[in-house]
GROMACS .gro file of C-alpha atoms in nm:
model
  412
    1MET     CA    1  -0.015  -0.015  -0.012
    2SER     CA    2   0.156   0.359  -0.090
    3ILE     CA    3   0.072   0.660   0.180
    4GLU     CA    4   0.061   1.002  -0.024
    5ILE     CA    5   0.003   1.261   0.252
    6ASP     CA    6  -0.083   1.630   0.123
    7ILE     CA    7   0.196   1.792   0.285
    8ASP     CA    8   0.047   2.111   0.119
    9ARG     CA    9  -0.301   2.075   0.235
   10LEU     CA   10  -0.182   1.923   0.572
   11MET     CA   11   0.082   2.281   0.618
   12GLY     CA   12  -0.191   2.494   0.531
   13GLU     CA   13  -0.443   2.388   0.759
   14LEU     CA   14  -0.175   2.365   1.053
   15GLU     CA   15  -0.102   2.757   0.953
   16HIS     CA   16  -0.447   2.848   0.935
   17LEU     CA   17  -0.551   2.711   1.260
   18ALA     CA   18  -0.238   2.957   1.389
   19THR     CA   19  -0.404   3.248   1.307
   20PHE     CA   20  -0.662   3.136   1.601
   21SER     CA   21  -0.501   3.299   1.845
   22ASP     CA   22  -0.500   3.589   2.117
   23ALA     CA   23  -0.175   3.725   2.006
   24PRO     CA   24   0.020   3.867   1.744
   25PRO     CA   25   0.208   3.576   1.491
   26PRO     CA   26   0.439   3.431   1.496
   27ALA     CA   27   0.323   3.350   1.910
   28VAL     CA   28   0.010   3.207   1.913
   29THR     CA   29  -0.241   3.182   2.246
   30ARG     CA   30  -0.525   2.990   2.291
   31VAL     CA   31  -0.699   2.948   2.612
   32VAL     CA   32  -0.929   2.723   2.590
   33PHE     CA   33  -1.297   2.781   2.614
   34THR     CA   34  -1.201   3.111   2.528
   35ASP     CA   35  -1.415   3.263   2.193
   36THR     CA   36  -1.065   3.208   2.026
   37ASP     CA   37  -1.030   2.810   2.118
   38LEU     CA   38  -1.415   2.758   2.054
   39ALA     CA   39  -1.346   2.940   1.675
   40ALA     CA   40  -1.010   2.690   1.644
   41ARG     CA   41  -1.214   2.375   1.713
   42ALA     CA   42  -1.521   2.468   1.487
   43PHE     CA   43  -1.235   2.500   1.184
   44VAL     CA   44  -1.049   2.067   1.280
   45ARG     CA   45  -1.477   2.003   1.320
   46ASN     CA   46  -1.513   2.131   0.964
   47LEU     CA   47  -1.248   1.932   0.855
   48CYS     CA   48  -1.310   1.651   1.028
   49GLU     CA   49  -1.736   1.644   0.854
   50SER     CA   50  -1.561   1.764   0.545
   51ALA     CA   51  -1.334   1.412   0.570
   52GLY     CA   52  -1.669   1.264   0.619
   53LEU     CA   53  -1.543   1.137   0.985
   54ALA     CA   54  -1.827   1.114   1.238
   55ILE     CA   55  -1.794   1.359   1.468
   56ARG     CA   56  -1.938   1.378   1.855
   57SER     CA   57  -1.819   1.542   2.158
   58ASP     CA   58  -1.841   1.475   2.540
   59ALA     CA   59  -1.871   1.672   2.871
   60VAL     CA   60  -1.590   1.846   2.908
   61GLY     CA   61  -1.581   1.895   2.565
   62ASN     CA   62  -1.324   1.607   2.444
   63THR     CA   63  -1.401   1.593   2.025
   64PHE     CA   64  -1.440   1.239   1.849
   65ALA     CA   65  -1.419   1.209   1.517
   66ARG     CA   66  -1.423   0.836   1.380
   67TRP     CA   67  -1.380   0.649   1.083
   68GLU     CA   68  -1.595   0.323   1.127
   69GLY     CA   69  -1.386   0.046   1.025
   70SER     CA   70  -1.568  -0.277   0.814
   71GLU     CA   71  -1.629  -0.494   1.170
   72PRO     CA   72  -1.759  -0.148   1.366
   73SER     CA   73  -1.836  -0.394   1.683
   74LEU     CA   74  -1.416  -0.444   1.698
   75LYS     CA   75  -1.302  -0.200   1.986
   76ALA     CA   76  -1.130   0.119   1.778
   77VAL     CA   77  -0.802   0.222   1.718
   78ALA     CA   78  -0.768   0.658   1.799
   79THR     CA   79  -0.511   0.837   1.794
   80GLY     CA   80  -0.475   1.326   1.818
   81SER     CA   81  -0.379   1.518   2.052
   82HIS     CA   82  -0.523   1.961   2.201
   83ILE     CA   83  -0.487   2.251   1.986
   84ASP     CA   84  -0.475   2.424   2.328
   85ALA     CA   85  -0.197   2.691   2.322
   86ILE     CA   86  -0.052   2.843   2.697
   87PRO     CA   87  -0.011   3.176   2.603
   88ASN     CA   88   0.320   3.368   2.354
   89ALA     CA   89   0.351   3.010   2.244
   90GLY     CA   90   0.401   2.859   1.884
   91LYS     CA   91   0.246   2.659   1.590
   92TYR     CA   92   0.327   2.261   1.536
   93ASP     CA   93   0.247   2.191   1.966
   94GLY     CA   94  -0.057   1.921   1.956
   95THR     CA   95  -0.159   2.113   1.601
   96VAL     CA   96   0.118   1.837   1.407
   97GLY     CA   97  -0.091   1.492   1.621
   98VAL     CA   98  -0.482   1.668   1.563
   99LEU     CA   99  -0.457   1.815   1.250
  100GLY     CA  100  -0.177   1.500   1.064
  101GLY     CA  101  -0.375   1.254   1.268
  102LEU     CA  102  -0.626   1.361   1.030
  103GLU     CA  103  -0.473   1.397   0.759
  104ALA     CA  104  -0.290   1.008   0.808
  105ILE     CA  105  -0.719   0.940   0.821
  106ARG     CA  106  -0.759   1.120   0.428
  107ALA     CA  107  -0.394   0.990   0.313
  108LEU     CA  108  -0.547   0.605   0.370
  109ARG     CA  109  -0.883   0.664   0.250
  110GLU     CA  110  -0.742   0.827  -0.048
  111SER     CA  111  -0.490   0.503  -0.097
  112GLY     CA  112  -0.804   0.268  -0.080
  113PHE     CA  113  -0.766   0.111   0.218
  114GLN     CA  114  -1.013   0.027   0.409
  115PRO     CA  115  -1.008  -0.078   0.807
  116ARG     CA  116  -1.099  -0.371   1.002
  117ARG     CA  117  -1.138  -0.181   1.339
  118SER     CA  118  -1.250   0.224   1.315
  119ILE     CA  119  -1.018   0.445   1.340
  120GLU     CA  120  -1.051   0.787   1.582
  121LEU     CA  121  -0.946   1.166   1.593
  122LEU     CA  122  -0.949   1.254   1.927
  123LEU     CA  123  -0.896   1.628   1.965
  124PHE     CA  124  -0.847   1.670   2.366
  125THR     CA  125  -0.952   1.976   2.635
  126SER     CA  126  -0.687   2.153   2.750
  127GLU     CA  127  -0.432   1.973   2.783
  128GLU     CA  128  -0.199   2.293   2.904
  129PRO     CA  129  -0.285   2.386   3.232
  130THR     CA  130  -0.273   2.759   3.170
  131ARG     CA  131  -0.694   2.835   3.246
  132PHE     CA  132  -0.801   2.511   3.562
  133GLY     CA  133  -0.424   2.479   3.720
  134ILE     CA  134  -0.413   2.114   3.630
  135GLY     CA  135  -0.265   2.013   3.301
  136CYS     CA  136  -0.401   1.723   3.042
  137LEU     CA  137  -0.803   1.811   3.189
  138GLY     CA  138  -0.981   1.615   2.944
  139SER     CA  139  -0.782   1.355   2.929
  140ARG     CA  140  -0.774   1.286   3.329
  141LEU     CA  141  -1.144   1.250   3.339
  142LEU     CA  142  -1.105   1.020   3.026
  143SER     CA  143  -0.905   0.845   3.181
  144GLY     CA  144  -1.030   0.804   3.499
  145ASN     CA  145  -0.812   0.964   3.698
  146LEU     CA  146  -0.928   1.292   3.767
  147LYS     CA  147  -1.258   1.251   3.902
  148PRO     CA  148  -1.553   1.437   3.919
  149ASP     CA  149  -1.661   1.574   4.198
  150ALA     CA  150  -1.310   1.711   4.230
  151ALA     CA  151  -1.280   1.863   3.823
  152GLU     CA  152  -1.663   2.054   3.927
  153ARG     CA  153  -1.416   2.247   4.158
  154LEU     CA  154  -1.208   2.379   3.947
  155ALA     CA  155  -1.224   2.772   3.853
  156ASP     CA  156  -0.982   2.954   3.656
  157SER     CA  157  -0.871   3.300   3.765
  158GLU     CA  158  -1.096   3.477   3.740
  159GLY     CA  159  -1.296   3.210   3.981
  160ARG     CA  160  -1.566   3.085   3.751
  161SER     CA  161  -1.638   2.678   3.753
  162LEU     CA  162  -1.503   2.476   3.545
  163ASN     CA  163  -1.869   2.344   3.501
  164ASP     CA  164  -1.965   2.757   3.424
  165VAL     CA  165  -1.705   2.794   3.174
  166ARG     CA  166  -1.784   2.493   2.983
  167ARG     CA  167  -2.204   2.518   2.934
  168HIS     CA  168  -2.144   2.881   2.834
  169ALA     CA  169  -1.886   2.728   2.528
  170GLY     CA  170  -2.186   2.474   2.499
  171PHE     CA  171  -2.077   2.146   2.596
  172GLU     CA  172  -2.409   1.971   2.872
  173GLY     CA  173  -2.389   1.684   2.976
  174GLY     CA  174  -2.226   1.576   3.332
  175LEU     CA  175  -1.914   1.527   3.424
  176GLU     CA  176  -1.910   1.202   3.533
  177ASP     CA  177  -2.011   1.020   3.126
  178VAL     CA  178  -1.692   1.135   2.975
  179ALA     CA  179  -1.473   0.853   3.109
  180LEU     CA  180  -1.487   0.505   2.886
  181ARG     CA  181  -1.425   0.184   2.891
  182PRO     CA  182  -1.100   0.104   2.970
  183SER     CA  183  -1.135  -0.193   2.681
  184HIS     CA  184  -1.294   0.115   2.473
  185TYR     CA  185  -0.980   0.067   2.304
  186ALA     CA  186  -0.761  -0.147   2.109
  187ALA     CA  187  -0.463   0.130   2.095
  188PHE     CA  188  -0.345   0.482   2.102
  189LEU     CA  189  -0.130   0.608   1.915
  190GLU     CA  190   0.038   1.073   1.940
  191LEU     CA  191   0.231   1.241   1.690
  192HIS     CA  192   0.332   1.521   1.803
  193ILE     CA  193   0.747   1.746   1.857
  194GLU     CA  194   1.009   1.638   2.053
  195GLN     CA  195   1.013   1.952   2.301
  196GLY     CA  196   1.408   1.817   2.292
  197PRO     CA  197   1.721   1.848   2.100
  198ILE     CA  198   1.783   1.510   2.062
  199LEU     CA  199   1.617   1.418   1.696
  200GLU     CA  200   1.728   1.713   1.561
  201ARG     CA  201   2.085   1.717   1.736
  202GLU     CA  202   2.130   1.310   1.637
  203GLY     CA  203   2.020   1.401   1.258
  204ILE     CA  204   1.738   1.124   1.324
  205LEU     CA  205   1.408   1.169   1.097
  206LEU     CA  206   1.176   1.033   1.479
  207GLY     CA  207   1.211   0.956   1.790
  208VAL     CA  208   0.970   0.603   1.922
  209VAL     CA  209   0.862   0.638   2.285
  210THR     CA  210   0.915   0.355   2.484
  211ASP     CA  211   0.840   0.586   2.854
  212ILE     CA  212   0.694   0.917   2.959
  213ALA     CA  213   0.851   1.118   3.232
  214ALA     CA  214   0.534   1.262   3.516
  215PRO     CA  215   0.537   1.573   3.648
  216ALA     CA  216   0.533   1.596   4.056
  217SER     CA  217   0.431   1.991   4.146
  218MET     CA  218   0.517   2.073   4.540
  219ARG     CA  219   0.413   2.416   4.691
  220ILE     CA  220   0.673   2.587   4.914
  221LEU     CA  221   0.601   2.855   5.136
  222VAL     CA  222   0.855   3.041   5.285
  223GLU     CA  223   0.761   3.297   5.620
  224GLY     CA  224   1.027   3.524   5.664
  225GLU     CA  225   1.115   3.898   5.883
  226GLY     CA  226   1.083   4.198   5.687
  227GLY     CA  227   1.153   4.601   5.708
  228HIS     CA  228   1.421   4.869   5.648
  229ALA     CA  229   1.687   4.780   5.405
  230GLY     CA  230   1.940   4.920   5.574
  231GLY     CA  231   1.770   4.962   5.932
  232MET     CA  232   1.791   4.603   5.961
  233LEU     CA  233   2.104   4.505   6.044
  234MET     CA  234   2.256   4.172   5.878
  235PRO     CA  235   2.309   3.953   6.155
  236ASP     CA  236   1.924   4.007   6.243
  237ARG     CA  237   1.802   3.946   5.936
  238HIS     CA  238   1.532   3.636   5.847
  239ASP     CA  239   1.557   3.705   5.502
  240ALA     CA  240   1.257   3.523   5.344
  241LEU     CA  241   1.457   3.525   4.999
  242ALA     CA  242   1.791   3.515   5.126
  243ALA     CA  243   1.603   3.111   5.256
  244ALA     CA  244   1.464   3.079   4.896
  245ALA     CA  245   1.766   3.100   4.710
  246GLU     CA  246   1.892   2.753   4.933
  247ILE     CA  247   1.544   2.566   4.822
  248ILE     CA  248   1.625   2.684   4.458
  249LEU     CA  249   1.977   2.531   4.455
  250ALA     CA  250   1.898   2.221   4.654
  251THR     CA  251   1.622   2.160   4.431
  252GLU     CA  252   1.912   2.134   4.095
  253ASN     CA  253   2.135   1.981   4.312
  254ALA     CA  254   1.884   1.742   4.420
  255ALA     CA  255   1.825   1.644   4.077
  256LEU     CA  256   2.166   1.676   3.952
  257GLN     CA  257   2.274   1.374   4.249
  258THR     CA  258   2.046   1.067   4.067
  259LYS     CA  259   2.308   1.116   3.760
  260SER     CA  260   2.059   0.997   3.564
  261ILE     CA  261   1.943   1.204   3.288
  262ASP     CA  262   1.596   1.096   3.304
  263THR     CA  263   1.512   1.385   3.623
  264VAL     CA  264   1.522   1.698   3.543
  265ALA     CA  265   1.386   1.948   3.831
  266THR     CA  266   1.208   2.321   3.807
  267VAL     CA  267   1.198   2.658   3.989
  268GLY     CA  268   0.930   2.789   3.790
  269VAL     CA  269   0.752   3.040   4.029
  270CYS     CA  270   0.966   3.265   4.247
  271GLU     CA  271   0.677   3.533   4.434
  272VAL     CA  272   0.875   3.799   4.612
  273PHE     CA  273   0.628   4.019   4.891
  274PRO     CA  274   0.715   4.333   4.921
  275GLY     CA  275   0.886   4.274   4.603
  276ALA     CA  276   1.033   4.654   4.711
  277VAL     CA  277   1.363   4.721   4.641
  278ASN     CA  278   1.440   4.915   4.956
  279SER     CA  279   1.288   4.613   5.115
  280VAL     CA  280   1.385   4.253   5.327
  281PRO     CA  281   1.136   4.009   5.212
  282ASN     CA  282   0.935   3.855   5.454
  283ARG     CA  283   0.761   3.573   5.209
  284VAL     CA  284   0.855   3.386   4.915
  285ARG     CA  285   0.629   3.144   4.716
  286LEU     CA  286   0.758   2.898   4.546
  287GLU     CA  287   0.627   2.663   4.268
  288LEU     CA  288   0.855   2.382   4.169
  289ASP     CA  289   0.862   2.041   3.909
  290VAL     CA  290   1.012   1.743   3.993
  291ARG     CA  291   1.025   1.468   3.649
  292ASP     CA  292   1.152   1.144   3.566
  293THR     CA  293   1.093   0.826   3.404
  294ASN     CA  294   1.161   0.637   3.713
  295GLU     CA  295   0.878   0.749   4.017
  296ALA     CA  296   1.082   0.581   4.325
  297ARG     CA  297   1.363   0.835   4.233
  298ARG     CA  298   1.113   1.161   4.157
  299ASP     CA  299   1.024   1.092   4.490
  300ASP     CA  300   1.345   1.053   4.678
  301VAL     CA  301   1.408   1.395   4.535
  302LEU     CA  302   1.131   1.552   4.625
  303ARG     CA  303   1.218   1.413   4.949
  304GLU     CA  304   1.601   1.561   4.936
  305ILE     CA  305   1.409   1.901   4.894
  306ARG     CA  306   1.174   1.896   5.170
  307GLN     CA  307   1.460   1.729   5.424
  308GLU     CA  308   1.613   2.074   5.267
  309ALA     CA  309   1.375   2.278   5.393
  310VAL     CA  310   1.393   2.201   5.752
  311ALA     CA  311   1.758   2.224   5.751
  312VAL     CA  312   1.732   2.590   5.535
  313ALA     CA  313   1.452   2.711   5.825
  314ALA     CA  314   1.633   2.587   6.161
  315LYS     CA  315   1.978   2.781   6.021
  316ARG     CA  316   1.798   3.093   5.945
  317GLY     CA  317   1.520   3.143   6.150
  318VAL     CA  318   1.236   3.095   5.961
  319SER     CA  319   0.927   2.946   5.823
  320ILE     CA  320   0.844   2.703   5.573
  321GLU     CA  321   0.578   2.487   5.418
  322CYS     CA  322   0.615   2.199   5.158
  323THR     CA  323   0.273   2.132   4.949
  324LEU     CA  324   0.281   1.829   4.716
  325ARG     CA  325  -0.006   1.943   4.487
  326ASN     CA  326   0.070   1.659   4.237
  327ALA     CA  327   0.206   1.367   4.192
  328ASP     CA  328   0.144   1.114   3.872
  329ALA     CA  329   0.302   0.772   3.781
  330PRO     CA  330   0.462   0.767   3.500
  331ALA     CA  331   0.389   0.521   3.254
  332GLN     CA  332   0.542   0.300   2.991
  333CYS     CA  333   0.429   0.271   2.571
  334SER     CA  334   0.226  -0.065   2.464
  335PRO     CA  335   0.518  -0.295   2.348
  336ILE     CA  336   0.244  -0.370   2.039
  337VAL     CA  337   0.279  -0.028   1.995
  338VAL     CA  338   0.562   0.021   2.041
  339SER     CA  339   0.706  -0.239   1.810
  340ALA     CA  340   0.410  -0.142   1.529
  341LEU     CA  341   0.501   0.278   1.509
  342GLN     CA  342   0.908   0.083   1.434
  343ASN     CA  343   0.793  -0.156   1.172
  344ALA     CA  344   0.625   0.153   0.998
  345CYS     CA  345   0.957   0.350   1.073
  346SER     CA  346   1.105   0.096   0.897
  347LYS     CA  347   0.855   0.089   0.602
  348GLN     CA  348   0.839   0.449   0.494
  349ALA     CA  349   1.203   0.413   0.504
  350CYS     CA  350   1.268   0.696   0.785
  351THR     CA  351   1.538   0.636   1.039
  352TYR     CA  352   1.389   0.640   1.414
  353ARG     CA  353   1.565   0.589   1.713
  354PRO     CA  354   1.425   0.424   2.062
  355MET     CA  355   1.327   0.752   2.349
  356VAL     CA  356   1.189   0.905   2.705
  357SER     CA  357   0.923   1.171   2.660
  358ARG     CA  358   1.020   1.422   2.950
  359ALA     CA  359   0.763   1.647   2.873
  360TYR     CA  360   0.411   1.484   3.001
  361HIS     CA  361   0.097   1.424   2.712
  362ASP     CA  362  -0.277   1.332   2.713
  363SER     CA  363  -0.097   0.974   2.637
  364LEU     CA  364  -0.019   0.901   3.003
  365PHE     CA  365  -0.342   0.935   3.064
  366MET     CA  366  -0.492   0.777   2.831
  367SER     CA  367  -0.182   0.445   2.862
  368ARG     CA  368  -0.360   0.386   3.234
  369ILE     CA  369  -0.673   0.274   2.989
  370VAL     CA  370  -0.551   0.181   2.633
  371PRO     CA  371  -0.186   0.029   2.466
  372THR     CA  372  -0.086   0.334   2.410
  373GLY     CA  373   0.224   0.456   2.190
  374MET     CA  374   0.408   0.769   2.127
  375LEU     CA  375   0.558   0.883   1.777
  376PHE     CA  376   0.800   1.195   1.794
  377ILE     CA  377   0.876   1.440   1.570
  378PRO     CA  378   1.261   1.682   1.581
  379CYS     CA  379   1.161   2.027   1.640
  380ARG     CA  380   1.440   2.305   1.547
  381ASN     CA  381   1.692   2.355   1.892
  382GLY     CA  382   1.390   2.166   2.090
  383VAL     CA  383   1.263   2.488   2.147
  384SER     CA  384   0.874   2.451   2.206
  385HIS     CA  385   0.655   2.748   2.438
  386ARG     CA  386   0.738   2.970   2.253
  387PRO     CA  387   0.670   3.154   1.904
  388ASP     CA  388   1.013   3.036   1.750
  389GLU     CA  389   0.832   2.673   1.804
  390TYR     CA  390   0.945   2.538   1.466
  391ALA     CA  391   0.937   2.161   1.317
  392SER     CA  392   0.996   2.122   0.895
  393VAL     CA  393   0.770   1.996   0.633
  394GLU     CA  394   0.995   1.700   0.593
  395SER     CA  395   0.944   1.579   0.904
  396ILE     CA  396   0.612   1.679   0.976
  397GLU     CA  397   0.536   1.483   0.666
  398ALA     CA  398   0.710   1.181   0.744
  399GLY     CA  399   0.583   1.207   1.095
  400THR     CA  400   0.219   1.184   0.950
  401ARG     CA  401   0.296   0.875   0.683
  402VAL     CA  402   0.458   0.727   0.964
  403LEU     CA  403   0.155   0.724   1.134
  404ALA     CA  404  -0.076   0.634   0.919
  405ASP     CA  405   0.082   0.238   0.803
  406ALA     CA  406   0.117   0.205   1.221
  407LEU     CA  407  -0.318   0.363   1.259
  408ALA     CA  408  -0.330   0.050   0.881
  409LEU     CA  409  -0.143  -0.179   1.089
  410LEU     CA  410  -0.331  -0.158   1.444
  411THR     CA  411  -0.661  -0.191   1.233
  412GLN     CA  412  -0.647  -0.450   1.062
   0.00000   0.00000   0.00000
């Protein structure tokens, strides 16, 4: 079977999707359930309808576009990703997996292929945590990893509840109806940009993901004693920011001490009060993220950070409170799906390497209920979540072609 990707069509659709943005080009800002997001969703739905796919949406806005197979009673094979984008992001994160998945389906249809199993394209709601403070909202609910009552307590920065926002966007029904049965799909595949530098550095066209790292997030509140920067003598100080600085460095050191390339730790938020140049800080809030493909090793890093915080508090005479906000388990990709992707790479004469996903994706949560795999394409300089995020036409074409071949293998 010859698979021909209409790359001009796909690239044109990616470019047009990027115009649905609340930031000027080349930046893309598309926050879930805003008017911009809903317009982008309508654009994707229209493309799916034009391709002859049957479309439905659930109560949280996850959207499913189905190509019916010759044996509809068999479990379907699914592919897809997300189209929401954090503020000031790029045009390829998530979107390549949605529109590339659609193009893979169209290419298979145009080749004359008829799947036994149905193929379903998924557009997940709110993979990014921008609005509700939690990533992969749609896939967490689909997989049962987020319970409906917990989801109903979510609210955005303006205090609007998830229920109010989704219903205003036109997504009715109860969140209790979103979760899929563990046996709903036979397999799930996600095409995605790498969001890292390895493929480009090694000159390899595609990455077949074997493991997906999972994050843990912690909030650390440091309470010290503030005062006038000139009037407080150095020996008398209980500077909250100086204490927080030690914790930040301890976070970095705890990750480095594992000696594993798969352990990463980041302090991404540091809020200082009162935030005046001539005032000693009396309160600091840190938000940190620790990720690893090995859950025990990740949790060891978190433990080390907590222990260091206790030591810093005693040494500097401040109070420090550490609160674990989230800790997801990492995932291993299904050997069946990995094998299908590897076979498809070989058939399509595309170089590939096994690799780890250090960013987490909707695939992390889909893997809890369905055999899952991911296919990576390189992105220039490993850059993502920035306006200069870029994936080449050649890599997008190759990734979409291999995705189509893997879907064909898994649907027979």
